[in-house]
Amino acid sequence: MVLDQFKLDGKVALVTGCKRGIGFAMAEALAEAGADIIGVSASLELQGSKIENAVRATGRKFKAYQCDFSNRTALYDFITNLKKDFGTPDILVNNAGTILRKPAAEHPDEYWDKVIEVNQNAPFILSKEIGRDMIARGSGKIIFTASLLTFQGGITVPGYAASKGAIGQLTMALSNEWSAKGVQVNAIAPGYISTDNTEALRNDSVRSQSILGRIPAGRWGKPDDFKGPIVFLASAASDYMTGTVMLVDGGWMGR
């Protein structure tokens, strides 16, 4: 049966940035499809978080970690602890990210460095360290959260645009090397979604109306719009799909 291809029973998924928003919805969806979840965010509660409760409500297991992805040492320590506690997950969802806004001519080095470290360097390191073990095992799914700014430049977010452009290239680069070894690497590019990252835009009446007027679907996206896509890319249903950036944008790029 075709729906069996979407089942994730017996799988373990690591989801970064799962405390709220898109990452929360992705982690919940993977649990609903049958996967146990390892969640990690900079400020994720180690017990009793909303995402833990949501995952456990599906009957799946949940383990929480905290990690500051802007701190390279902390990231490697997390990877060491993860492998000691669980080994290598079947699914890696590189969703954690940050955005700092300031016009390019005034953009502080500190803004640039933090955004690149969190959005670009940390996902590469996680993918390298976990992907190496997936290759040895002969199977794995790696999914990045990209952005419309993987394709466009944006305004007042040069570091974010650069980092998300890099994610698109990294998706293809890793896919080129790892697909023949049983590891599929893809990305999901959200459009304009009602999350913390877009709060400033939604609160700007002029820009909000301008954006909404360009979305063919006629609405801002919701985190739950990512449940179907993440399960598809994490499951056997997408075994012949790799190196792709999937747009979930209400038709923005088509326009």
Short mmCIF file of N, CA and C in Angstrom, two decimals, residues 34-127:
data_model
loop_
_atom_site.label_atom_id
_atom_site.label_comp_id
_atom_site.label_asym_id
_atom_site.label_seq_id
_atom_site.Cartn_x
_atom_site.Cartn_y
_atom_site.Cartn_z
N GLY A 34 5.25 7.97 13.30
CA GLY A 34 5.81 6.79 13.95
C GLY A 34 7.21 6.89 14.49
N ALA A 35 7.89 8.03 14.28
CA ALA A 35 9.29 8.15 14.70
C ALA A 35 9.40 8.61 16.15
N ASP A 36 10.41 8.12 16.84
CA ASP A 36 10.82 8.70 18.12
C ASP A 36 11.63 9.96 17.82
N ILE A 37 11.57 10.93 18.73
CA ILE A 37 12.14 12.25 18.45
C ILE A 37 13.22 12.61 19.46
N ILE A 38 14.34 13.06 18.93
CA ILE A 38 15.37 13.73 19.72
C ILE A 38 15.29 15.20 19.36
N GLY A 39 14.99 16.03 20.34
CA GLY A 39 14.83 17.46 20.09
C GLY A 39 15.97 18.25 20.70
N VAL A 40 16.42 19.26 19.97
CA VAL A 40 17.49 20.11 20.50
C VAL A 40 17.26 21.54 20.05
N SER A 41 17.34 22.44 21.01
CA SER A 41 17.25 23.88 20.77
C SER A 41 18.09 24.57 21.83
N ALA A 42 18.37 25.84 21.61
CA ALA A 42 19.20 26.57 22.56
C ALA A 42 18.54 26.68 23.92
N SER A 43 17.22 26.81 23.94
CA SER A 43 16.52 27.03 25.21
C SER A 43 15.43 26.00 25.47
N LEU A 44 15.52 24.84 24.85
CA LEU A 44 14.51 23.80 25.03
C LEU A 44 14.54 23.27 26.46
N GLU A 45 13.38 23.22 27.09
CA GLU A 45 13.31 22.65 28.43
C GLU A 45 13.69 21.17 28.37
N LEU A 46 14.47 20.72 29.34
CA LEU A 46 14.94 19.34 29.33
C LEU A 46 13.86 18.37 29.75
N GLN A 47 12.82 18.88 30.41
CA GLN A 47 11.68 18.05 30.76
C GLN A 47 10.41 18.89 30.68
N GLY A 48 9.33 18.28 30.22
CA GLY A 48 8.03 18.92 30.27
C GLY A 48 7.76 20.00 29.26
N SER A 49 8.52 20.05 28.17
CA SER A 49 8.29 21.07 27.15
C SER A 49 7.01 20.76 26.38
N LYS A 50 6.50 21.77 25.68
CA LYS A 50 5.30 21.58 24.86
C LYS A 50 5.54 20.54 23.77
N ILE A 51 6.73 20.57 23.18
CA ILE A 51 6.99 19.60 22.12
C ILE A 51 7.14 18.20 22.69
N GLU A 52 7.72 18.06 23.86
CA GLU A 52 7.79 16.74 24.48
C GLU A 52 6.39 16.20 24.73
N ASN A 53 5.51 17.04 25.28
CA ASN A 53 4.15 16.60 25.55
C ASN A 53 3.42 16.22 24.27
N ALA A 54 3.65 17.00 23.20
CA ALA A 54 3.00 16.70 21.93
C ALA A 54 3.48 15.37 21.35
N VAL A 55 4.78 15.13 21.43
CA VAL A 55 5.34 13.88 20.92
C VAL A 55 4.85 12.69 21.73
N ARG A 56 4.89 12.82 23.04
CA ARG A 56 4.47 11.70 23.89
C ARG A 56 2.98 11.41 23.73
N ALA A 57 2.20 12.43 23.38
CA ALA A 57 0.77 12.22 23.15
C ALA A 57 0.51 11.32 21.95
N THR A 58 1.49 11.21 21.05
CA THR A 58 1.35 10.31 19.90
C THR A 58 1.77 8.88 20.24
N GLY A 59 2.31 8.70 21.45
CA GLY A 59 2.80 7.39 21.85
C GLY A 59 4.25 7.14 21.54
N ARG A 60 4.95 8.19 21.07
CA ARG A 60 6.36 8.06 20.72
C ARG A 60 7.26 8.59 21.85
N LYS A 61 8.53 8.22 21.81
CA LYS A 61 9.50 8.66 22.81
C LYS A 61 10.08 10.02 22.43
N PHE A 62 10.54 10.75 23.46
CA PHE A 62 11.14 12.06 23.23
C PHE A 62 12.31 12.25 24.18
N LYS A 63 13.40 12.77 23.66
CA LYS A 63 14.56 13.13 24.47
C LYS A 63 14.99 14.54 24.11
N ALA A 64 15.18 15.39 25.11
CA ALA A 64 15.53 16.80 24.89
C ALA A 64 16.99 17.06 25.20
N TYR A 65 17.59 17.92 24.39
CA TYR A 65 18.93 18.44 24.64
C TYR A 65 18.89 19.96 24.44
N GLN A 66 19.83 20.62 25.08
CA GLN A 66 20.06 22.04 24.83
C GLN A 66 21.41 22.20 24.15
N CYS A 67 21.47 23.11 23.18
CA CYS A 67 22.74 23.41 22.51
C CYS A 67 22.69 24.80 21.92
N ASP A 68 23.72 25.59 22.19
CA ASP A 68 23.88 26.90 21.56
C ASP A 68 24.63 26.68 20.26
N PHE A 69 23.91 26.76 19.14
CA PHE A 69 24.52 26.45 17.85
C PHE A 69 25.50 27.51 17.37
N SER A 70 25.58 28.62 18.07
CA SER A 70 26.60 29.63 17.74
C SER A 70 27.93 29.33 18.42
N ASN A 71 27.95 28.30 19.26
CA ASN A 71 29.15 27.92 20.01
C ASN A 71 29.66 26.59 19.46
N ARG A 72 30.77 26.63 18.73
CA ARG A 72 31.29 25.44 18.06
C ARG A 72 31.63 24.32 19.05
N THR A 73 32.21 24.68 20.18
CA THR A 73 32.56 23.67 21.18
C THR A 73 31.32 23.00 21.73
N ALA A 74 30.28 23.80 22.02
CA ALA A 74 29.03 23.24 22.53
C ALA A 74 28.40 22.31 21.51
N LEU A 75 28.51 22.64 20.25
CA LEU A 75 27.94 21.80 19.20
C LEU A 75 28.62 20.44 19.16
N TYR A 76 29.95 20.42 19.18
CA TYR A 76 30.66 19.14 19.15
C TYR A 76 30.39 18.33 20.42
N ASP A 77 30.26 19.01 21.56
CA ASP A 77 29.91 18.30 22.80
C ASP A 77 28.54 17.65 22.67
N PHE A 78 27.59 18.38 22.08
CA PHE A 78 26.26 17.80 21.87
C PHE A 78 26.32 16.57 20.99
N ILE A 79 27.08 16.64 19.90
CA ILE A 79 27.19 15.50 18.99
C ILE A 79 27.78 14.29 19.70
N THR A 80 28.80 14.53 20.52
CA THR A 80 29.41 13.44 21.29
C THR A 80 28.39 12.79 22.21
N ASN A 81 27.63 13.62 22.93
CA ASN A 81 26.63 13.09 23.86
C ASN A 81 25.51 12.36 23.12
N LEU A 82 25.10 12.90 21.98
CA LEU A 82 24.06 12.27 21.18
C LEU A 82 24.47 10.87 20.76
N LYS A 83 25.68 10.74 20.24
CA LYS A 83 26.14 9.44 19.76
C LYS A 83 26.32 8.46 20.91
N LYS A 84 26.76 8.97 22.05
CA LYS A 84 26.91 8.10 23.23
C LYS A 84 25.56 7.60 23.72
N ASP A 85 24.55 8.47 23.70
CA ASP A 85 23.23 8.13 24.23
C ASP A 85 22.38 7.33 23.25
N PHE A 86 22.48 7.64 21.94
CA PHE A 86 21.53 7.08 20.98
C PHE A 86 22.18 6.48 19.73
N GLY A 87 23.46 6.71 19.51
CA GLY A 87 24.03 6.32 18.24
C GLY A 87 23.64 7.32 17.17
N THR A 88 23.43 6.84 15.96
CA THR A 88 23.13 7.73 14.84
C THR A 88 21.65 7.69 14.50
N PRO A 89 20.99 8.84 14.46
CA PRO A 89 19.57 8.84 14.10
C PRO A 89 19.36 8.44 12.65
N ASP A 90 18.16 8.02 12.34
CA ASP A 90 17.81 7.67 10.96
C ASP A 90 17.53 8.91 10.13
N ILE A 91 17.06 9.97 10.80
CA ILE A 91 16.62 11.20 10.14
C ILE A 91 17.25 12.38 10.86
N LEU A 92 17.84 13.28 10.10
CA LEU A 92 18.37 14.54 10.66
C LEU A 92 17.64 15.69 10.01
N VAL A 93 16.98 16.51 10.84
CA VAL A 93 16.30 17.70 10.36
C VAL A 93 17.05 18.92 10.87
N ASN A 94 17.77 19.58 9.98
CA ASN A 94 18.54 20.79 10.32
C ASN A 94 17.62 22.01 10.19
N ASN A 95 16.88 22.29 11.24
CA ASN A 95 15.91 23.37 11.19
C ASN A 95 16.32 24.61 11.99
N ALA A 96 17.16 24.46 13.00
CA ALA A 96 17.50 25.59 13.87
C ALA A 96 18.10 26.73 13.06
N GLY A 97 17.70 27.95 13.38
CA GLY A 97 18.22 29.11 12.66
C GLY A 97 17.94 30.39 13.41
N THR A 98 18.57 31.45 12.95
CA THR A 98 18.35 32.77 13.54
C THR A 98 18.38 33.81 12.44
N ILE A 99 17.86 34.99 12.75
CA ILE A 99 17.86 36.09 11.80
C ILE A 99 18.11 37.38 12.56
N LEU A 100 18.98 38.22 12.04
CA LEU A 100 19.30 39.51 12.64
C LEU A 100 19.22 40.57 11.55
N ARG A 101 18.42 41.60 11.80
CA ARG A 101 18.10 42.59 10.77
C ARG A 101 18.86 43.89 10.98
N LYS A 102 19.53 44.33 9.92
CA LYS A 102 20.19 45.64 9.89
C LYS A 102 20.63 45.87 8.44
N PRO A 103 20.42 47.08 7.91
CA PRO A 103 20.86 47.34 6.53
C PRO A 103 22.32 46.95 6.32
N ALA A 104 22.63 46.49 5.11
CA ALA A 104 23.95 45.93 4.83
C ALA A 104 25.08 46.88 5.18
N ALA A 105 24.93 48.17 4.88
CA ALA A 105 26.00 49.13 5.15
C ALA A 105 26.22 49.35 6.63
N GLU A 106 25.25 48.94 7.45
CA GLU A 106 25.34 49.11 8.89
C GLU A 106 25.39 47.78 9.63
N HIS A 107 25.52 46.70 8.89
CA HIS A 107 25.41 45.36 9.47
C HIS A 107 26.66 45.04 10.30
N PRO A 108 26.53 44.86 11.61
CA PRO A 108 27.71 44.59 12.44
C PRO A 108 28.33 43.23 12.12
N ASP A 109 29.64 43.16 12.27
CA ASP A 109 30.32 41.87 12.09
C ASP A 109 29.72 40.81 13.01
N GLU A 110 29.34 41.22 14.21
CA GLU A 110 28.80 40.27 15.18
C GLU A 110 27.49 39.65 14.68
N TYR A 111 26.66 40.45 14.00
CA TYR A 111 25.43 39.91 13.43
C TYR A 111 25.77 38.87 12.36
N TRP A 112 26.67 39.26 11.46
CA TRP A 112 27.05 38.36 10.37
C TRP A 112 27.61 37.05 10.92
N ASP A 113 28.54 37.15 11.85
CA ASP A 113 29.21 35.96 12.36
C ASP A 113 28.23 35.02 13.06
N LYS A 114 27.30 35.57 13.85
CA LYS A 114 26.36 34.70 14.57
C LYS A 114 25.42 34.00 13.61
N VAL A 115 24.88 34.74 12.64
CA VAL A 115 23.93 34.13 11.71
C VAL A 115 24.60 33.05 10.86
N ILE A 116 25.81 33.31 10.39
CA ILE A 116 26.53 32.31 9.59
C ILE A 116 26.85 31.09 10.43
N GLU A 117 27.23 31.28 11.67
CA GLU A 117 27.58 30.14 12.53
C GLU A 117 26.36 29.26 12.80
N VAL A 118 25.23 29.89 13.12
CA VAL A 118 24.03 29.13 13.46
C VAL A 118 23.37 28.52 12.22
N ASN A 119 23.24 29.30 11.16
CA ASN A 119 22.46 28.88 10.00
C ASN A 119 23.23 28.08 8.97
N GLN A 120 24.54 28.25 8.93
CA GLN A 120 25.34 27.61 7.89
C GLN A 120 26.36 26.63 8.45
N ASN A 121 27.19 27.09 9.38
CA ASN A 121 28.26 26.23 9.87
C ASN A 121 27.73 25.07 10.71
N ALA A 122 26.81 25.35 11.63
CA ALA A 122 26.29 24.29 12.50
C ALA A 122 25.58 23.20 11.70
N PRO A 123 24.70 23.53 10.74
CA PRO A 123 24.08 22.46 9.95
C PRO A 123 25.09 21.62 9.16
N PHE A 124 26.16 22.28 8.66
CA PHE A 124 27.17 21.50 7.95
C PHE A 124 27.87 20.53 8.90
N ILE A 125 28.25 21.00 10.08
CA ILE A 125 28.95 20.14 11.03
C ILE A 125 28.06 18.98 11.46
N LEU A 126 26.81 19.26 11.78
CA LEU A 126 25.88 18.19 12.15
C LEU A 126 25.74 17.18 11.02
N SER A 127 25.59 17.67 9.81
CA SER A 127 25.41 16.77 8.67
C SER A 127 26.67 15.95 8.42
#
